[in-house]
XYZ file of C-alpha atoms in Angstrom:
544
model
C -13.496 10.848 -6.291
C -9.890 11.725 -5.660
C -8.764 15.073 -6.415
C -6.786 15.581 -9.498
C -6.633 17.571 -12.925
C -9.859 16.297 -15.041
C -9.467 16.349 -18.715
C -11.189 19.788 -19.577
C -13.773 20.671 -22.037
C -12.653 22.896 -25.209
C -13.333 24.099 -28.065
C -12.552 21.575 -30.156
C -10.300 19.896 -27.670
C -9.520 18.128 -24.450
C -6.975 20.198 -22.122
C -5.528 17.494 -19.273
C -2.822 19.029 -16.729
C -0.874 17.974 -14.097
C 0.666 20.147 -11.638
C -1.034 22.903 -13.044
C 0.548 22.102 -17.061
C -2.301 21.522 -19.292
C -1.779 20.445 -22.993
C -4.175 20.325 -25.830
C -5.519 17.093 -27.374
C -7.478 16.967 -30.738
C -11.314 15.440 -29.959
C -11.245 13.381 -32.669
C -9.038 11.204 -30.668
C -11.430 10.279 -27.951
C -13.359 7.246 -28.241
C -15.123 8.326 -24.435
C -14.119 11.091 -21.674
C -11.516 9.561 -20.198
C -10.944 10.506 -16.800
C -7.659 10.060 -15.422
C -7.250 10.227 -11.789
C -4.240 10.694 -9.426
C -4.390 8.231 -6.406
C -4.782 10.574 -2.835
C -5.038 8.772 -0.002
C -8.556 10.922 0.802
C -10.739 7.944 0.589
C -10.471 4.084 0.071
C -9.826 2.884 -3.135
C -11.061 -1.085 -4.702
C -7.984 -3.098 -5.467
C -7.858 -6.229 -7.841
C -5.672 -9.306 -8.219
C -4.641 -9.688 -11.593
C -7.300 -13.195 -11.801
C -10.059 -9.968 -10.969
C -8.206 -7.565 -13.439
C -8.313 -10.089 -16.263
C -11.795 -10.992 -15.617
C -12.660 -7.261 -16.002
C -10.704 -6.573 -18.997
C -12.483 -9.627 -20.832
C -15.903 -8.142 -19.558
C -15.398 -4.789 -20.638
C -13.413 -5.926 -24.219
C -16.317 -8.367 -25.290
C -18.479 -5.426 -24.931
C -16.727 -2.892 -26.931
C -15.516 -2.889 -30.698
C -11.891 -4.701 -31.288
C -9.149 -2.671 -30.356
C -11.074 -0.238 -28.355
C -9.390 -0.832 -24.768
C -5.771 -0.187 -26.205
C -6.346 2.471 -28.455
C -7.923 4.466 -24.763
C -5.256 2.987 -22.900
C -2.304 4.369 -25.159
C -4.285 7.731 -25.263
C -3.802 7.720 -21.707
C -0.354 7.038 -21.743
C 0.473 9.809 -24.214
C -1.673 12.222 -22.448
C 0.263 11.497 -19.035
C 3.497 11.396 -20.880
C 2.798 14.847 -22.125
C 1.811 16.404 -19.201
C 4.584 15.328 -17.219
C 6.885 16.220 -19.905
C 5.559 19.172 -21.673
C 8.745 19.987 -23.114
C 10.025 17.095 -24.281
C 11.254 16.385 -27.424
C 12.105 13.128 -27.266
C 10.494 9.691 -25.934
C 11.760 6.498 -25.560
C 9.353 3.935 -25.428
C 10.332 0.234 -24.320
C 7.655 -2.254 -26.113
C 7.188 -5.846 -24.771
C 5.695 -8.784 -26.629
C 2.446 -8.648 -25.645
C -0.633 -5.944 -24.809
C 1.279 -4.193 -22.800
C 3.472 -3.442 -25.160
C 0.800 -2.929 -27.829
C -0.563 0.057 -25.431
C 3.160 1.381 -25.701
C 3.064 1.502 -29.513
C -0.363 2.929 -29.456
C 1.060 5.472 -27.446
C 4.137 5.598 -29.367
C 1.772 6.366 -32.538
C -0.219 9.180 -30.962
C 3.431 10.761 -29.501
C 4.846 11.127 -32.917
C 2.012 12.405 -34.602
C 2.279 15.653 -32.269
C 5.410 16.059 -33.146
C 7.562 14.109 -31.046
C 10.835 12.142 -31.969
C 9.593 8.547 -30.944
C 12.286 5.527 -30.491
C 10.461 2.421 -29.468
C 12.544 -0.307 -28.631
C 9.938 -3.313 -28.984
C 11.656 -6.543 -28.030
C 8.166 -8.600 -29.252
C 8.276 -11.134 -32.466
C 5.498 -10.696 -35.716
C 4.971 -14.424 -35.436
C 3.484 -13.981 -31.948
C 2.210 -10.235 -31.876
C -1.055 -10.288 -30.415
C -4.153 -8.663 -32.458
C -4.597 -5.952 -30.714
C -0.692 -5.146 -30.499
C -0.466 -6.149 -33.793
C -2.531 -2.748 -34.936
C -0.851 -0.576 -32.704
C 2.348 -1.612 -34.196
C 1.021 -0.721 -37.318
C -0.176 2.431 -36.790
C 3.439 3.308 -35.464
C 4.867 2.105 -38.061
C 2.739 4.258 -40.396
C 3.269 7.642 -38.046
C 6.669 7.360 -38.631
C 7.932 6.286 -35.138
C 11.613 4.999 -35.297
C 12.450 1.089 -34.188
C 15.591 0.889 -32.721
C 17.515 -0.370 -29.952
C 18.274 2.885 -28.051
C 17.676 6.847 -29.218
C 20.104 8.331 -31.508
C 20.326 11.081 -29.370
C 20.258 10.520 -25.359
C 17.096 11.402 -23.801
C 17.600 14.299 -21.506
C 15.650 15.262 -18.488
C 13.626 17.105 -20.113
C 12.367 14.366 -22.166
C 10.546 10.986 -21.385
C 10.817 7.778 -20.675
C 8.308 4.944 -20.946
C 7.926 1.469 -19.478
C 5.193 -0.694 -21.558
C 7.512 -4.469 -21.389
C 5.546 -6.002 -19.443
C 2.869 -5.101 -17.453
C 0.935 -7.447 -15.454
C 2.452 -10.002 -17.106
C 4.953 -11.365 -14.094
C 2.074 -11.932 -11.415
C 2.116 -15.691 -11.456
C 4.524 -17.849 -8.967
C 5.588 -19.669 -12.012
C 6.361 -16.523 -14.080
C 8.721 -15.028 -11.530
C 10.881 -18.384 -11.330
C 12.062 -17.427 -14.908
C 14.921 -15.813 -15.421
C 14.404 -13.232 -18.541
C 16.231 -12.955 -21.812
C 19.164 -10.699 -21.090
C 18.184 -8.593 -23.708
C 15.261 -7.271 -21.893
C 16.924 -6.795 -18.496
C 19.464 -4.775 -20.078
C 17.448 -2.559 -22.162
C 15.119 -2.341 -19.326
C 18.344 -0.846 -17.367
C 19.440 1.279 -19.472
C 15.424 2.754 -19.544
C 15.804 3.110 -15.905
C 19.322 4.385 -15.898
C 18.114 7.790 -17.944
C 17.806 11.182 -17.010
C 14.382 11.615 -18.041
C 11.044 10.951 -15.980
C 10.229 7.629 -16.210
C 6.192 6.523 -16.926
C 5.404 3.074 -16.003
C 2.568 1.307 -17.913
C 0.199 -0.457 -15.819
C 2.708 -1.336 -13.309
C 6.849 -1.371 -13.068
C 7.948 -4.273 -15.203
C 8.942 -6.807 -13.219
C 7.055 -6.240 -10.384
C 4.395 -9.042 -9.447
C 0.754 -6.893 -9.424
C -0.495 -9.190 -6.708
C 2.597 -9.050 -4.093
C 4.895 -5.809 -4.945
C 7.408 -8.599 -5.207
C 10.136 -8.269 -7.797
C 10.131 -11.134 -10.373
C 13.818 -12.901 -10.558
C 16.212 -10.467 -12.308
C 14.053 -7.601 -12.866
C 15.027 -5.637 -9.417
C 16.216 -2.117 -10.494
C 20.216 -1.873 -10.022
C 19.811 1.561 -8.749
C 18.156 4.073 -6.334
C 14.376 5.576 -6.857
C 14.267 7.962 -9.545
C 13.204 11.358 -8.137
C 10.567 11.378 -11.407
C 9.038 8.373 -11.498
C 5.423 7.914 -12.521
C 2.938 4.418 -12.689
C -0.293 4.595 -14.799
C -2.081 1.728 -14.095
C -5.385 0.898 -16.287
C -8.534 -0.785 -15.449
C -7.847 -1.276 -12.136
C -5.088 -0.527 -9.164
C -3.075 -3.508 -7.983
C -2.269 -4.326 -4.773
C 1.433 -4.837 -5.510
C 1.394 -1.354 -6.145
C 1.429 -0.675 -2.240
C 3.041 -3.378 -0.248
C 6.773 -5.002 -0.468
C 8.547 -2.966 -2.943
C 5.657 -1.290 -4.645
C 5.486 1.799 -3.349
C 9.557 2.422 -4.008
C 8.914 0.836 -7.975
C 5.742 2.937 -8.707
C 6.378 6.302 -7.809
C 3.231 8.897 -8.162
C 0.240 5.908 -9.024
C -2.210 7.600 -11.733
C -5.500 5.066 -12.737
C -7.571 5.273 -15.861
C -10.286 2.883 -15.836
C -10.618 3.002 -19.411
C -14.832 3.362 -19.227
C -14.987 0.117 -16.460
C -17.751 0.393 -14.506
C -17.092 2.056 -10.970
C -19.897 -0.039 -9.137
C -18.606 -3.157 -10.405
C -14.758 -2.118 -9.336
C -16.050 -1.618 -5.658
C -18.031 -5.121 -5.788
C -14.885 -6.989 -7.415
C -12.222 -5.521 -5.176
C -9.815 -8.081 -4.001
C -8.757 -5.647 -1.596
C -9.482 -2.265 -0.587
C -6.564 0.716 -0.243
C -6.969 2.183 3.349
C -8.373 5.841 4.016
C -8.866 8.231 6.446
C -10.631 7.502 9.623
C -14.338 9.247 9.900
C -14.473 12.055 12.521
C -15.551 10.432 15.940
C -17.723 13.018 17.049
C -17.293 13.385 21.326
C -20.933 14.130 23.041
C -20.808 17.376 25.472
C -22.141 14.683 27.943
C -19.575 12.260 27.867
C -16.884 11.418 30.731
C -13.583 9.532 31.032
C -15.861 6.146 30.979
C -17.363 7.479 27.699
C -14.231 5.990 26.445
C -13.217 3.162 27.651
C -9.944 2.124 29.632
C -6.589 0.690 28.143
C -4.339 -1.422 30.396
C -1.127 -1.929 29.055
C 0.525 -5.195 30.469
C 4.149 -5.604 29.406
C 7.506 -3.943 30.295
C 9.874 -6.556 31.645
C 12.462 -5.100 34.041
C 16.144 -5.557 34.598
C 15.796 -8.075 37.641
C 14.953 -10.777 35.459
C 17.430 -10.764 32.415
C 19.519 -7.406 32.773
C 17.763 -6.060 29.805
C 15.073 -3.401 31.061
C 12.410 -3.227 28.252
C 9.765 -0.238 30.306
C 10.155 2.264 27.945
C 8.400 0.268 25.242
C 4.817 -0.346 27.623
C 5.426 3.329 28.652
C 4.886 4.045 24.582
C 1.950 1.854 24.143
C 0.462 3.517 27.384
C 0.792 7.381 25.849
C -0.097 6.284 22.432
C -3.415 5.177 23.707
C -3.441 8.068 25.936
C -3.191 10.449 23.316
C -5.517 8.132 21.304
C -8.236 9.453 23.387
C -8.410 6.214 25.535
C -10.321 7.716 28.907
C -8.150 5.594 31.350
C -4.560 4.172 30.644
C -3.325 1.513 33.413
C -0.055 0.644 33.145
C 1.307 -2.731 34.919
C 5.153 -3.391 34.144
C 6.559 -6.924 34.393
C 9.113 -8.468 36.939
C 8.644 -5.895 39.886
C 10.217 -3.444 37.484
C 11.188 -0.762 39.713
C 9.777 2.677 37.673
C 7.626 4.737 38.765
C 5.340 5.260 35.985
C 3.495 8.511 37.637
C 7.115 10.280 37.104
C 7.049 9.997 34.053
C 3.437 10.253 32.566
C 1.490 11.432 35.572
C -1.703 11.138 33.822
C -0.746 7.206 33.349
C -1.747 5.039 36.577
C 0.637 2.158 37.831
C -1.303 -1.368 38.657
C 0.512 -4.441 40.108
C -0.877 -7.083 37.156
C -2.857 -9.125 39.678
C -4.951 -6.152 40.391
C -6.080 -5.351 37.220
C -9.922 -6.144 36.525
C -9.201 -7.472 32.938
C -12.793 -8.331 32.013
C -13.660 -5.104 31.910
C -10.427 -3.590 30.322
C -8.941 -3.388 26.277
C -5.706 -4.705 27.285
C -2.586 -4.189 25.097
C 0.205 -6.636 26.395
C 3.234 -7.567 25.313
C 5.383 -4.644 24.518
C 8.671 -5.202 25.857
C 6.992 -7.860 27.818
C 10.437 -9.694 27.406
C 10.740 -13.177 28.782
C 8.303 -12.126 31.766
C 5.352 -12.049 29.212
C 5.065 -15.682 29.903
C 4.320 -15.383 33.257
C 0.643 -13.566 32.802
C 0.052 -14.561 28.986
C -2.440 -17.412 29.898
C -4.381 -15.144 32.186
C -4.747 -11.983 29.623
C -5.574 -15.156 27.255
C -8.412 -15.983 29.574
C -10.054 -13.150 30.780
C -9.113 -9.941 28.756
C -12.395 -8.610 26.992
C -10.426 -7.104 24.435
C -7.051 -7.609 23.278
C -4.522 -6.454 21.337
C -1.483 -8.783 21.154
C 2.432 -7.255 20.368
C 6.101 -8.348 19.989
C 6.895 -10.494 23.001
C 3.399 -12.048 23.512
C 3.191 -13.123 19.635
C 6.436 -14.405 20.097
C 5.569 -16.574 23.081
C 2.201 -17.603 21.270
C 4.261 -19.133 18.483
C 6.007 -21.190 20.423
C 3.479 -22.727 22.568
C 0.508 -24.557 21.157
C -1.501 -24.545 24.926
C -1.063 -20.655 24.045
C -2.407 -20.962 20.481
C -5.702 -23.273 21.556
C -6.369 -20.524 24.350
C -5.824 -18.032 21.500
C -8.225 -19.480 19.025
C -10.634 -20.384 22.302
C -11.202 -16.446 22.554
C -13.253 -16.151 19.705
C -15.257 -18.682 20.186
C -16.458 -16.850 23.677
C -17.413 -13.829 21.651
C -14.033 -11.776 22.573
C -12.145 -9.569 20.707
C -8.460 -9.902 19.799
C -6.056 -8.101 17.537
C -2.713 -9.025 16.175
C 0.003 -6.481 15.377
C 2.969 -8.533 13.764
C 6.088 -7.791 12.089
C 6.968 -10.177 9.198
C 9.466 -12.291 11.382
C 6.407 -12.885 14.275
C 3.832 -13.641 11.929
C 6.239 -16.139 10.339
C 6.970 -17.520 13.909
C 2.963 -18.029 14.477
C 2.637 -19.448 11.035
C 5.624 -22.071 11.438
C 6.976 -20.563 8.321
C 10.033 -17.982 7.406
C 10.108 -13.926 7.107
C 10.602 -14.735 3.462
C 7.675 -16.621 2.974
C 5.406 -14.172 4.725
C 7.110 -11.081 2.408
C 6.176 -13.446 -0.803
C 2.830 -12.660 -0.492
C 1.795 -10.262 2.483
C -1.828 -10.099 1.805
C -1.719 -14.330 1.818
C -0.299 -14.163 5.504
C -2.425 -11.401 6.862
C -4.944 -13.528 5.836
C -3.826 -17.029 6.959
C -2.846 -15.929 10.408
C -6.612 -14.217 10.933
C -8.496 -16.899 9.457
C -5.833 -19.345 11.741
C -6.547 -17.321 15.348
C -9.957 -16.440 14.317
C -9.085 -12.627 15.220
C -7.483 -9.284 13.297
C -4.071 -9.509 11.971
C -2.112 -6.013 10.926
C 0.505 -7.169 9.290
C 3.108 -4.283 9.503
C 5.363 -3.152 6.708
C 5.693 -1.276 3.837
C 1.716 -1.224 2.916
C 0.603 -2.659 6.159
C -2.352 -5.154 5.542
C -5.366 -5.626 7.850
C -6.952 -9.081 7.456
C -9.997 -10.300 9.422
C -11.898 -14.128 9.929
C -14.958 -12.202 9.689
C -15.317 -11.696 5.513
C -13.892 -8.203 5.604
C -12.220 -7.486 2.367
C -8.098 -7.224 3.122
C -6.953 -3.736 3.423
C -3.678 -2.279 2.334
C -2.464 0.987 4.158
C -1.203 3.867 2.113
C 0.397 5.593 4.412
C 4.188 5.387 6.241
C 7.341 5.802 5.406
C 11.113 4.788 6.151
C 11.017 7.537 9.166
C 8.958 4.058 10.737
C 11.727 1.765 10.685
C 12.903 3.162 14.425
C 12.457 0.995 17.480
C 9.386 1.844 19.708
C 6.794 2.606 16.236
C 5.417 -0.600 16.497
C 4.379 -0.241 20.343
C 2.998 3.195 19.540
C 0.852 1.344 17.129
C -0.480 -1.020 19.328
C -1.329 1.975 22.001
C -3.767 3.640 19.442
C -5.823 0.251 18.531
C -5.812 -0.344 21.817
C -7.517 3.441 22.553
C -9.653 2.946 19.051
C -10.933 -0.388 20.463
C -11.453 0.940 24.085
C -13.839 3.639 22.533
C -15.978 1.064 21.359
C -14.748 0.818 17.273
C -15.189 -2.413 15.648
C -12.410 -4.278 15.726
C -11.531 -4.197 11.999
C -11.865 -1.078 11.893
C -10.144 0.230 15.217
C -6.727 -1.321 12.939
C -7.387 0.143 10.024
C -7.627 3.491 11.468
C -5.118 3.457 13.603
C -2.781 2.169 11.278
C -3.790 4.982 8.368
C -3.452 7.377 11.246
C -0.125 6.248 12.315
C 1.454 6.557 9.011
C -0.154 9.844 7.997
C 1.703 11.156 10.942
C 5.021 10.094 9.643
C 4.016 11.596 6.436
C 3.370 15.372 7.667
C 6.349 14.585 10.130
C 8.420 18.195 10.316
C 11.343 18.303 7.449
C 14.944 17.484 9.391
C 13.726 16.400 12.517
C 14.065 13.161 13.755
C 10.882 10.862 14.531
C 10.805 9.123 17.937
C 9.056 6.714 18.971
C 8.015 9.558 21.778
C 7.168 12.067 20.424
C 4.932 9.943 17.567
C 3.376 8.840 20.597
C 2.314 12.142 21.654
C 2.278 14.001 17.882
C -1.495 15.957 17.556
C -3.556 13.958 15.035
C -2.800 14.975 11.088
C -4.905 17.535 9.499
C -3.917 17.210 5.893
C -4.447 14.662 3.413
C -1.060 12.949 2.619
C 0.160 13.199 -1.221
């Protein structure tokens, strides 16, 4: 499992901590042993739609006593709550309509009865109060907790915060087309605005659980809080890492809530990425051991003016430094650089000497209009491919390119695709927008479409396959990414990853976990280049 604080065993009560903090919790109060988890990025993790979270939560409620599910999910919530907070004196808990909300009052109960000055501000209706919900509410009622529409005294930041409107509750395409009552987005505002550390229940209100899309009009109005916390129960969504999730949920804690682990991994919808496994190098290998990269791409200025070299010279040390045994470089339109002085371990080819049968070839970066020129050939006879930037580009729009595309699979080879939302929208005849609706939908649609792997890049990159592999949504990255030359270094590593004889599927998701976990251990205050990613000594720690 993930490393984190367990709940501790006491004498005569459960001790939970975070950060070191622990707090002390009456036994009485636990139905089970509720293990909370924080979610590292040390090993994959199952993620579910909320059709497969719904399906579990009916599973595991028709098989426990009423009310079970949100009296150990509002446990949770105060627990968490506490140990973020352990001075706090106040808490502000905003209540929705529905379960989500009833988990807030459950935790609102629990708050007050240690001695906490609980406002819950619960914008549901008696006349529609689920049953579930409807006992919470009355056992906050009965502790004592105070209904109103904000404290009586501002929460400071020593206080906390909670988030239980909505929960999963925005996932649909319908449900995001409505606007909400005003009432809501304001007092969700003013929740956000605070001081105090901010705990999300389940997920961020407003955010769809399936997309890490914002629903209409629930968008926060201001920067990331530097406390911001998301405990999400039963299962982990995968809006919680792609789009805007990873900005909206802040530090991701799961409690499962007694689900059964086996059946999360054989329900998963999708799977968060991990760590590579150590490739192990035999004493008796040599530079064949591991295959050879060419990297075709690089148009020069003859053709246009507009020298694009440096971005196949990136791909070519990325795969390099991937551990690729032999990078070939050929650059486009008689470009006149000599790659040698500038990588010597690199070696220059003219494009019509390279043997690409027996090569992974990564072509397109910076392949500019000259791309065209040699596309249908790499289409042909590469044995394994990894497609970028200007060759997508000139795939989308030309449907001989597309048949000989789709062709490739059916001749047993082996082709990646490394998009950016604007290319995979141009292969998919639809718009950037479109694609960012629904990333794991597109990642999906353009394998299944070019029978190959698609890594859709972005916040939470998602690798798709036409093979039956579950999606996978990458962890790692950051905004130190969003720099020109990234997405060729990218394409370098598969390439290597591939050359070395991984499977396709998972050459990408390696390489992409691997690429990100560098930008995440990158050196405080100095700038990340495309370069010097390219040539940055594999990560050693586990990234927070």
């Amino acid at each position: 499992m993930a490393s984190c604080s367990f709940p501790k065993r006491g004498a005569g009560t459960m001790r939970f901590g975070v950060s070191g903090r622990v707090w002390p919790w009456p036994r009485s109060r636990l139905p089970i042993m509720i293990r909370m988890l924080r979610v590292l990025h040390d090993h994959p993790h199952p993620l579910h739609d909320s059709h497969a979270t719904r399906a579990i939560e009916k599973t595991l409620s028709d098989a426990l006593p009423p009310h079970t599910l949100m009296q150990r999910a509002g446990l949770a919530v105060a627990q968490l709550a506490r140990a973020i907070a352990p001075h706090a004196r106040q808490v502000w808990v905003l209540c929705g309509p529905g379960n989500n909300g009833g988990d807030g009052l459950e935790a609102a109960a629990l708050l007050q009865a240690k001695g906490l000055a609980v406002t819950v501000t619960w914008l549901g209706g008696e006349a529609r109060i689920p049953p579930d919900a409807a006992q919470s509410l009355s056992r906050a009622r009965a502790a004592g907790v105070v209904f109103a529409d904000a404290p009586e005294v501002p929460l400071t930041a020593r206080d906390i915060a909670i988030d239980a409107l909505l929960g999963i509750g925005v996932a649909s395409g319908s449900d995001k087309e409505r606007m909400p009552p005003a009432r809501w987005i304001e007092t969700l505002r003013a929740l956000r605005r605070g001081p105090a550390p901010l705990l999300n229940v389940d997920i961020p209100s407003g955010l769809q659980a399936d997309t890490g899309n914002w629903a209409t009009g629930f968008a926060p109005d201001t920067d990331a809080r530097a406390l911001q916390y998301t405990l999400t129960l039963l299962t982990l969504k995968p809006g919680l890492w792609t789009a805007h999730g990873q900005d909206a949920a802040g530090e991701v804690w799961l409690d499962s809530l007694g689900a059964d682990p086996q059946e999360l991994e054989r329900t998963a919808s999708a799977w968060l990425g991990g760590p590579a496994p150590a490739y192990k190098r035999q004493h008796d290998s040599h530079k064949g051991s591991f295959g050879d990269v060419a990297v075709v791409g690089g148009e020069g200025l003859h053709r246009r003016g507009m020298g694009m070299e440096g971005a196949a010279l990136m791909a070519a040390s990325a795969a390099l430094h991937g551990g690729a045994g032999r990078v070939l470089v050929a650059l486009l339109d008689d470009a006149a650089l000599c790659v040698a002085g500038v990588i010597p371990e690199l070696m220059q080819r003219r494009f019509d000497t390279l043997e690409l049968n027996a090569l992974t070839v990564v072509c397109g970066c910076g392949g500019g209009e000259a791309i065209k020129d040699v596309l249908p050939t790499v289409l042909q006879e590469a044995a394994q491919l990894v497609l970028d930037a200007d060759a997508l580009n000139a795939v989308a729009e030309c449907p001989e390119l597309q048949s000989a595309l789709i062709a490739r699979s059916r001749r047993g080879c082996i082709t990646v695709l490394t998009p950016h939302p604007l290319e995979a929208a141009r292969m998919l005849g639809s718009s950037s927008q479109a694609v960012q609706a629904d990333r794991l939908k597109a990642a999906t649609a353009l394998a299944q479409r070019f029978q190959c792997v698609c890594v859709l890049k972005g916040s939470g990159t998602v690798v798709a396959d036409a093979a039956g592999s579950v999606p996978r949504v990458n962890p790692t990255g950051n905004a130190r990414l969003a720099t020109a030359g990234t997405g060729d270094v990218l394409a370098g590593m598969v390439g290597a990853r591939l050359a070395a004889g991984v499977r396709a599927f998972d050459a990408a998701c390696d390489a992409v976990f691997e690429h990100g976990r560098l930008a995440d251990h990158w050196p405080t205050g100095r700038v990340l280049t495309a370069g010097d990613l390219a040539t940055a000594k594999k990560s050693r720690k586990i990234s927070l």
